[in-house]
Short mmCIF file of C-alpha atoms and ligand atoms in Angstrom, two decimals:
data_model
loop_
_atom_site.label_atom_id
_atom_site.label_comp_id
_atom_site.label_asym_id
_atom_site.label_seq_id
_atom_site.Cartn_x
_atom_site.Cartn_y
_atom_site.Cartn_z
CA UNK A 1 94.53 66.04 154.66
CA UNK A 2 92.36 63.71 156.75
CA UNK A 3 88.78 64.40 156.33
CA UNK A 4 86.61 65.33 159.45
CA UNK A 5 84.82 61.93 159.53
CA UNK A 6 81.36 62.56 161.18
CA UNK A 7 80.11 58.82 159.69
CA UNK A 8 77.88 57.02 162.59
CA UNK A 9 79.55 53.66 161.88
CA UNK A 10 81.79 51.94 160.88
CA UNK A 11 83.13 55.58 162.27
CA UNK A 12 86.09 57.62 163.27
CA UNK A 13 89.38 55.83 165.29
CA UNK A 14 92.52 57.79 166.53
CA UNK A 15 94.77 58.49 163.79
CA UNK A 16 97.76 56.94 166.56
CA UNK A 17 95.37 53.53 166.44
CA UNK A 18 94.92 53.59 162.65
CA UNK A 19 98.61 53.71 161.83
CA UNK A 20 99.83 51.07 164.73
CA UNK A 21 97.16 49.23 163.44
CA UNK A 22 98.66 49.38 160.05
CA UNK A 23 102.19 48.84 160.87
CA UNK A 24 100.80 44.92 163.08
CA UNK A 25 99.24 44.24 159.60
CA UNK A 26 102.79 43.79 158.12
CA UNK A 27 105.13 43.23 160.56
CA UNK A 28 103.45 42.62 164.36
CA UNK A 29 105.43 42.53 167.43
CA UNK A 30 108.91 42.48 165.60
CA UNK A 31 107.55 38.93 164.47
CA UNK A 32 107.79 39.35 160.64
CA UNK A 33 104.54 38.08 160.80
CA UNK A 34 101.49 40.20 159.88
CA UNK A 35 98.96 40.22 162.73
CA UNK A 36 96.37 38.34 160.61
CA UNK A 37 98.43 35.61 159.91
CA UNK A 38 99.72 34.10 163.19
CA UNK A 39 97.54 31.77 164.90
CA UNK A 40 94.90 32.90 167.43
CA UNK A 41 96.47 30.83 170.36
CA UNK A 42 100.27 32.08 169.93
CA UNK A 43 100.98 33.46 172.78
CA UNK A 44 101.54 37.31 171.42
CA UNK A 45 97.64 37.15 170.41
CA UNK A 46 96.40 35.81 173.75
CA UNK A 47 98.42 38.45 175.18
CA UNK A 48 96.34 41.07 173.12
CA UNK A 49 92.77 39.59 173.75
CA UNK A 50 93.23 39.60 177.84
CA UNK A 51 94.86 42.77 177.84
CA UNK A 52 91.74 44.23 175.29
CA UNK A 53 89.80 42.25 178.36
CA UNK A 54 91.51 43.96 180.74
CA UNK A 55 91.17 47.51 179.39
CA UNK A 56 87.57 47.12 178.84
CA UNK A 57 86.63 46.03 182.34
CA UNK A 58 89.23 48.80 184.06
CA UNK A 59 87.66 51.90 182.01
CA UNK A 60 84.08 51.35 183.54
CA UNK A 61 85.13 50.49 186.64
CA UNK A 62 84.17 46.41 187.07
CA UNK A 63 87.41 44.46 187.26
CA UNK A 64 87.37 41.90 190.47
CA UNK A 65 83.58 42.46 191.05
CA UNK A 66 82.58 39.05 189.28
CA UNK A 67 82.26 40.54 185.44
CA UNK A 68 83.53 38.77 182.19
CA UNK A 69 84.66 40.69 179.36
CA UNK A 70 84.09 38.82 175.57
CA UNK A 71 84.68 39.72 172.10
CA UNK A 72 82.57 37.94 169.83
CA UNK A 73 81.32 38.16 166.34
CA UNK A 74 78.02 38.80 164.69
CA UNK A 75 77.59 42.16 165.84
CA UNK A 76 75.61 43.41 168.47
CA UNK A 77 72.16 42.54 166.51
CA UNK A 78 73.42 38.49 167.38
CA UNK A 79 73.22 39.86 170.98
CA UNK A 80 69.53 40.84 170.51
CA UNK A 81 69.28 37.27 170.24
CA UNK A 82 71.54 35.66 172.32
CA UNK A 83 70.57 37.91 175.24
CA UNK A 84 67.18 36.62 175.04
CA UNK A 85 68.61 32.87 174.74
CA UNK A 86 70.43 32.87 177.95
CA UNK A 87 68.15 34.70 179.57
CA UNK A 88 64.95 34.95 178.86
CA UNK A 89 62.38 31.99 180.37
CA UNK A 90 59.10 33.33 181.19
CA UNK A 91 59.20 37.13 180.15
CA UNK A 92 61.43 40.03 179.69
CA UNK A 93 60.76 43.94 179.56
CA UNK A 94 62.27 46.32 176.96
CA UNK A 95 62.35 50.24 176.73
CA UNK A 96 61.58 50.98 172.92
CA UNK A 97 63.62 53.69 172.22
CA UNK A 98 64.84 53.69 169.05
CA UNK A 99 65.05 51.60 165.72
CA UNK A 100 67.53 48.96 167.49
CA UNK A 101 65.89 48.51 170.38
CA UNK A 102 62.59 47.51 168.25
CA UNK A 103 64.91 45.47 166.69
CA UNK A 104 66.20 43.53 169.60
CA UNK A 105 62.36 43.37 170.81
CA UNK A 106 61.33 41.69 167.75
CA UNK A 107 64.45 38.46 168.34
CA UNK A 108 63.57 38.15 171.35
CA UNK A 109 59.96 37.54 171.36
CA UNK A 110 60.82 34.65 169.27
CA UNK A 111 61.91 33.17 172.79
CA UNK A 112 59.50 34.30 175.74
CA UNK A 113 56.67 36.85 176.51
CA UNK A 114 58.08 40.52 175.94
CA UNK A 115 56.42 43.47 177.83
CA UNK A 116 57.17 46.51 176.20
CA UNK A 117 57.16 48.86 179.44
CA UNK A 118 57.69 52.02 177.30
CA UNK A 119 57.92 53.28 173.92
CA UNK A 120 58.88 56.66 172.52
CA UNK A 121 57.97 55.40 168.54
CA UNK A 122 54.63 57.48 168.44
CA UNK A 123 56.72 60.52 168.79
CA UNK A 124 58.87 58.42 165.81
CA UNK A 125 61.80 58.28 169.00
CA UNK A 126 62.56 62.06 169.41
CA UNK A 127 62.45 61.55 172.86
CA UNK A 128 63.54 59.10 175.85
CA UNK A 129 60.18 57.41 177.64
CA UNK A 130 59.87 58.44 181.42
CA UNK A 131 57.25 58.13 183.94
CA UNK A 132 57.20 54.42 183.49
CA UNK A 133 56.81 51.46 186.11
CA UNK A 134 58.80 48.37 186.08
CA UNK A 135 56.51 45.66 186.99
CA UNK A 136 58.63 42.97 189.70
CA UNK A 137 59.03 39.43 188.37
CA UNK A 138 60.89 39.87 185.03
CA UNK A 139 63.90 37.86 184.12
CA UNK A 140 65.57 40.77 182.88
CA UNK A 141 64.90 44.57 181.24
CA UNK A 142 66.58 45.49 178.50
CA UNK A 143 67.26 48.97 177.32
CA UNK A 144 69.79 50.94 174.41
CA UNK A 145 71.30 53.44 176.03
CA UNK A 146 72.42 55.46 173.17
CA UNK A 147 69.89 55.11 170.18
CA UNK A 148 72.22 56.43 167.58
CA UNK A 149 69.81 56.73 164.54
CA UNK A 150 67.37 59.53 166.03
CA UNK A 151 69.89 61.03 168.39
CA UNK A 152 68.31 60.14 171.92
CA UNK A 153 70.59 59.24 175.11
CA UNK A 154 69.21 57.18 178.40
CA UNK A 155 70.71 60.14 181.43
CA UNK A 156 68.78 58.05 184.31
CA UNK A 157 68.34 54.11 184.19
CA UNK A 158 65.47 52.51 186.22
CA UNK A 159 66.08 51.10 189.52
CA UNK A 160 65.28 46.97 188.95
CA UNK A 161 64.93 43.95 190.90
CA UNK A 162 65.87 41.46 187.92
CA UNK A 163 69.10 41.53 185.73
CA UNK A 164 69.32 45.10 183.57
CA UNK A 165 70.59 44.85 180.18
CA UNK A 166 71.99 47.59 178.08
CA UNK A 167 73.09 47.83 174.39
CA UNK A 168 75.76 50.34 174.46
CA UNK A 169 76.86 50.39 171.29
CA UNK A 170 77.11 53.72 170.56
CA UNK A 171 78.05 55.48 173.83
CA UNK A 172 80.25 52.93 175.57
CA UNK A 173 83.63 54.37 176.96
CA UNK A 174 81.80 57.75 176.20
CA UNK A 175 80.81 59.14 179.94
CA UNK A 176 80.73 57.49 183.32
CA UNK A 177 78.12 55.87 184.80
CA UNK A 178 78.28 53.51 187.30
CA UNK A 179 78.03 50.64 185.97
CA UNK A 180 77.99 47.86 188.56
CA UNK A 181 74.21 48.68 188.33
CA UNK A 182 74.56 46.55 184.78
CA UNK A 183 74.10 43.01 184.73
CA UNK A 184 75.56 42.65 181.15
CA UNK A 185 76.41 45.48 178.81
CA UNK A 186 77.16 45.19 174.90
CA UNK A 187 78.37 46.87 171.99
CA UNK A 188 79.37 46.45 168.41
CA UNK A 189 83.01 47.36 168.44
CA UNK A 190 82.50 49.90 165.01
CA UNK A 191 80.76 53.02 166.74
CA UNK A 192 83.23 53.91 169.31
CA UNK A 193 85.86 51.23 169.92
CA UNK A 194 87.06 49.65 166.78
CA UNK A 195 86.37 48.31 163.23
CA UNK A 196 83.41 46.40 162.04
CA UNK A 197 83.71 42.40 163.39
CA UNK A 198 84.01 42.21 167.02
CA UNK A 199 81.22 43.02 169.89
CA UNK A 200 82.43 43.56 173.16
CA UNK A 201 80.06 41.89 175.77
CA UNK A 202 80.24 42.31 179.66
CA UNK A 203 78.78 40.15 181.67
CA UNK A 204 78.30 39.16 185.25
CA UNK A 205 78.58 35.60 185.40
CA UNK A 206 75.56 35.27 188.63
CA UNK A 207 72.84 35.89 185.76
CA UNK A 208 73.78 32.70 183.96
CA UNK A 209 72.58 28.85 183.97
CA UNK A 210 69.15 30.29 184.66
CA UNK A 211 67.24 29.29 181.54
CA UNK A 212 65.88 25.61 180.85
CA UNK A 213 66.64 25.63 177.34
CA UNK A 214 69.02 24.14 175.49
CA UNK A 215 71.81 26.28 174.36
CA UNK A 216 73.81 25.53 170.97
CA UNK A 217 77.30 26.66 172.21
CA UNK A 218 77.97 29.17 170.04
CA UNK A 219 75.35 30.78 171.60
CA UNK A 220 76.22 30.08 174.65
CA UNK A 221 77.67 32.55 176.77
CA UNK A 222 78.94 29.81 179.46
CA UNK A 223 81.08 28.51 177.12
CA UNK A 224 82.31 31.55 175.74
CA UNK A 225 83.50 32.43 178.96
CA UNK A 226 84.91 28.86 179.23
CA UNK A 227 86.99 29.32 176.47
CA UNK A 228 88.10 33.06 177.24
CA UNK A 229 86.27 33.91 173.92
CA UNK A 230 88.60 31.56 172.09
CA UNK A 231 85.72 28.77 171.32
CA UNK A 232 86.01 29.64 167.73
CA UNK A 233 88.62 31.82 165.70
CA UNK A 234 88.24 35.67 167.15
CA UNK A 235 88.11 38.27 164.89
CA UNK A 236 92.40 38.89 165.70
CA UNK A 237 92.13 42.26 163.95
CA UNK A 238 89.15 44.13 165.31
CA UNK A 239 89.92 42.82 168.54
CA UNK A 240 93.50 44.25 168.48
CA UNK A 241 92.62 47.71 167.16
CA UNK A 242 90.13 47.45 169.93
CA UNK A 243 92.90 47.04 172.44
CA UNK A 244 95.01 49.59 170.46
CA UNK A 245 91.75 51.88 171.42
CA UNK A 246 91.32 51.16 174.49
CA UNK A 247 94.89 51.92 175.46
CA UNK A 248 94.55 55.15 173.33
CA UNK A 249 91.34 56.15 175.63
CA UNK A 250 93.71 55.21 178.68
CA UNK A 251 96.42 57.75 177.63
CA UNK A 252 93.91 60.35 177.10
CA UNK A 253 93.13 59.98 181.01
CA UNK A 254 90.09 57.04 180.54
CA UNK A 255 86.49 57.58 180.04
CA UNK A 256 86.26 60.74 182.95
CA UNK A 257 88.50 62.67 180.75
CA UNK A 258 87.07 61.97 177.30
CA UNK A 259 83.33 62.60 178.57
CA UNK A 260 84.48 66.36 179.54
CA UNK A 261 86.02 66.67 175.97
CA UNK A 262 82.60 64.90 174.95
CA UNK A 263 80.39 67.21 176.77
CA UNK A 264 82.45 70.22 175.06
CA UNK A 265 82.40 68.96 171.92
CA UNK A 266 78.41 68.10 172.56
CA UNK A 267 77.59 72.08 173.68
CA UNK A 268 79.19 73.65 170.81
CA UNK A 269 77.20 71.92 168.17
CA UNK A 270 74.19 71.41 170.11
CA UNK A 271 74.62 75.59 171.27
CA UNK A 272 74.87 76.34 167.27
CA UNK A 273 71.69 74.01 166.15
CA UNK A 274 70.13 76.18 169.23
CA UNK A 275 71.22 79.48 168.29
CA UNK A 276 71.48 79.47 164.23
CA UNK A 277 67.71 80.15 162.50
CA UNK A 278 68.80 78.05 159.82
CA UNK A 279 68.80 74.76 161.91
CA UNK A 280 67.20 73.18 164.20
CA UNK A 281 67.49 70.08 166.28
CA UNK A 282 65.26 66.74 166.01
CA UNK A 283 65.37 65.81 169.28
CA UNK A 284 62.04 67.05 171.26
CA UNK A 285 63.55 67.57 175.18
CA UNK A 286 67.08 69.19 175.44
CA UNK A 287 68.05 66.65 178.20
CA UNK A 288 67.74 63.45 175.68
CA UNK A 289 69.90 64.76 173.07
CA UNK A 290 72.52 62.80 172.43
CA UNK A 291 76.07 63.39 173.25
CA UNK A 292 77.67 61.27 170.65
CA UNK A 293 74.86 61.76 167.44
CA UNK A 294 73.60 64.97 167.51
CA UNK A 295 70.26 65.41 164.64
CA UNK A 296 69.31 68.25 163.23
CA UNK A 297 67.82 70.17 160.00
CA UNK A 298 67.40 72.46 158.13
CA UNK A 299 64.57 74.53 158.51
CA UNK A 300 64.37 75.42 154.62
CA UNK A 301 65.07 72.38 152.37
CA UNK A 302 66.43 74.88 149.59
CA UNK A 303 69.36 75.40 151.35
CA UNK A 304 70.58 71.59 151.07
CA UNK A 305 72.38 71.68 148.15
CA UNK A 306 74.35 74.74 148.82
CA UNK A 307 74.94 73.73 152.76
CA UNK A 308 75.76 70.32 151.35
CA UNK A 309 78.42 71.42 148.93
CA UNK A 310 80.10 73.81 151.94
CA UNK A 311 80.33 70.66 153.52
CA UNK A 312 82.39 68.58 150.95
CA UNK A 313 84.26 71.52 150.67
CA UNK A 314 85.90 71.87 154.12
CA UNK A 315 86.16 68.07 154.20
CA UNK A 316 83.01 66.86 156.01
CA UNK A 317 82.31 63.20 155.36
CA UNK A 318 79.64 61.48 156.67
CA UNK A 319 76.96 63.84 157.94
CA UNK A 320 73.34 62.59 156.43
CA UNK A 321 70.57 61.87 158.70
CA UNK A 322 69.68 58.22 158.55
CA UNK A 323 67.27 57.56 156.16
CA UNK A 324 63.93 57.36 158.95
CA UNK A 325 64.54 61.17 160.06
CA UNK A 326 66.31 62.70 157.20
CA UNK A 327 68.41 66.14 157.57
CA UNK A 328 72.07 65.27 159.09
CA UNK A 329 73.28 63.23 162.09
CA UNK A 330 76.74 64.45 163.16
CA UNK A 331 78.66 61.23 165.00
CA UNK A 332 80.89 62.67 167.54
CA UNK A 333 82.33 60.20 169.37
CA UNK A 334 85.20 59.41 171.58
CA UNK A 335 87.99 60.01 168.41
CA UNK A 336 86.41 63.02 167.05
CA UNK A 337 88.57 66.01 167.92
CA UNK A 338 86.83 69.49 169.10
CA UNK A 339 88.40 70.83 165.94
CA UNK A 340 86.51 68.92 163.72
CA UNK A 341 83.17 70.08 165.65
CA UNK A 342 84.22 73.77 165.47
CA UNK A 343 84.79 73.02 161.45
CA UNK A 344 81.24 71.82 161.00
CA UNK A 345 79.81 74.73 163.64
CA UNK A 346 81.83 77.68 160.89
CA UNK A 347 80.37 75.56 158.14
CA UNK A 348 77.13 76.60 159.36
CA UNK A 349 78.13 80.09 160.62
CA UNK A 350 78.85 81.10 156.84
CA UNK A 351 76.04 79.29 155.49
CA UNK A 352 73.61 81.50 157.68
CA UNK A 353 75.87 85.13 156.56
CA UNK A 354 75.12 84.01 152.87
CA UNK A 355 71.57 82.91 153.28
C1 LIG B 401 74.83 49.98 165.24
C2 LIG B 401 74.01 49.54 166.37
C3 LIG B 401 73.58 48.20 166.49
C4 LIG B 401 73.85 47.16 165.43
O1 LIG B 401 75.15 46.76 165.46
P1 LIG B 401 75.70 45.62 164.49
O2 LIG B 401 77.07 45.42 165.04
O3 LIG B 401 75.66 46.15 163.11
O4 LIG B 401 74.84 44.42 164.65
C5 LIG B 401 72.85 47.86 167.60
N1 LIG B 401 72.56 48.75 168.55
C6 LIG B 401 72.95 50.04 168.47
C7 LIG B 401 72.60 50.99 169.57
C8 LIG B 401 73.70 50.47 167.38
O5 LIG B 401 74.09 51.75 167.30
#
């Protein structure tokens, strides 16, 4: 049996995506040709990288409304940097909210002034910053709206007069949000799209050619759109199981209909951490908890071993904290089935009746 995969990333995909996946490896469109070995420009391939285009822009709502959907490669930590070269001249503000965006802080300095407007690392990120200004006159503010290591979710984004920037990595497709308020969103396919390989960058094109720099053009998101994000080889594979997910999240009713299966599966653990003695949650402000990595503890350390080996026993994989706040980070995102939560939430039932 299939173990309940709580891993934060590379992470769970649909079983239905894994095994169509699977089948294109070997044989792909009735071609007799494995996915990864037909060329990137055949036409079955383009076919699959404007309909994964497609998809992307329909579930959050910004098809016809002057957005550009690419999939790239180098993750989204080359977007820290390639943000800042497009778009940074004079200086950019960032929300430090978590161990990525400090990352994506530290590239982009190299290119401009950065004004951190608010930081929650005192507090080492338990919580989301608020009470903030925005000064006026910034080329662009850049926040993360899901900071998946400490467990932390942006609920309200600031109201800005430059372009706003979000690393959604971890919570894209998740819940809506309206997201014409987003001058360019992106996301590393392998937390809740697709496999490792491919980041998923949306873009409205207004924002661009504003920066007197030189551009290499692989860096270049002009010419990335120029080239329908066919400049250089794609990644054919992560982009497809991308598509296969994005038509998977499309039969499941789009991203309205996962967020209520989201927000269930959130409450049960989140109610458990709340109401067990044994555990309790990292996070310092109920409404910042994360709905796709929930953190929590144990409140005696003893316990780990024993809790631990319940785990592996009822076929939990991938629930340890990362290694800056320690105890366990359960991943439930967009693929993770309520079952799988309510398997972890008796794990923790039984540990408490034989404590
Ligand atoms: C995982 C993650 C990243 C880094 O993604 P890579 O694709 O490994 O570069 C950046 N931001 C957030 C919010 C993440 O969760």
């Amino acid at each position: 049996m299939k173990k309940h995969n709580f891993s934060a990333g590379p992470c769970i995909l649909p079983q239905s995506v894994l095994k169509k996946a699977a089948e294109a490896v070997l044989n792909f469109d009735g071609l007799d040709l494995s996915l990864i070995e037909i060329s990137h420009r055949s036409k079955q391939f383009v076919a699959v990288m404007e309909r994964a285009q497609e998809l992307a822009l329909e579930h959050l709502g910004l098809q016809n409304k002057g957005y550009k959907a690419l999939f790239l490669q180098g993750g989204a930590s080359m977007e820290f940097l390639m943000v800042a070269y497009n778009l940074l001249e004079k200086k950019a503000g960032y929300l430090d909210t978590g161990t990525w965006s400090a990352k994506s802080i530290k590239e982009a300095k190299l290119f401009g002034e950065i004004d951190v407007i608010a930081s929650s690392k005192d507090s080492n990120y338990n919580q989301i910053p608020k009470g903030y200004t925005i000064p006026s006159g910034l080329d662009y503010l850049h926040c993360t709206s899901n900071n998946t290591i400490f467990g932390t979710q942006m609920n309200d984004f600031p109201e800005v007069d430059c372009p706003l920037i979000c690393d959604m990595s971890s919570d894209i497709f998740s819940r809506v949000l309206d997201f014409t308020k987003f001058d360019l969103i992106y996301a590393g396919a392998q937390k809740n799209m697709g496999p490792a390989g491919t980041t998923l960058i949306i873009i409205k094109e207004e924002i661009l050619g504003k920066v007197s720099r030189v551009i290499p053009s692989m860096l270049d998101y002009k010419v990335h759109i120029s080239k329908d994000s066919m400049f250089n080889t794609p990644a054919v594979f992560p982009v497809y199981v991308s598509m296969l997910t994005l038509e998977w999240l499309k039969e499941q009713g789009g991203v309205a209909a996962i967020e209520k299966i989201n927000n269930k599966k959130a409450d049960l653990l989140y109610s458990e951490i709340d109401r067990n003695p044994l555990f309790k949650g990292f996070v310092a402000n109920k409404e910042d908890r994360s709905k796709m990595n929930a953190t929590f503890t144990l409140e005696n350390e003893t316990l780990k071993e024993t809790f631990d080996a319940m785990c592996a026993e009822a076929g939990i994989n991938g629930l340890n904290g990362h290694r800056s706040v320690g105890g366990y980070r359960a991943s439930i995102y967009n693929a993770m089935p309520l079952e799988s939560v309510q398997v972890l939430v008796d794990v923790m039932q039984e540990l408490e009746k034989k404590a």
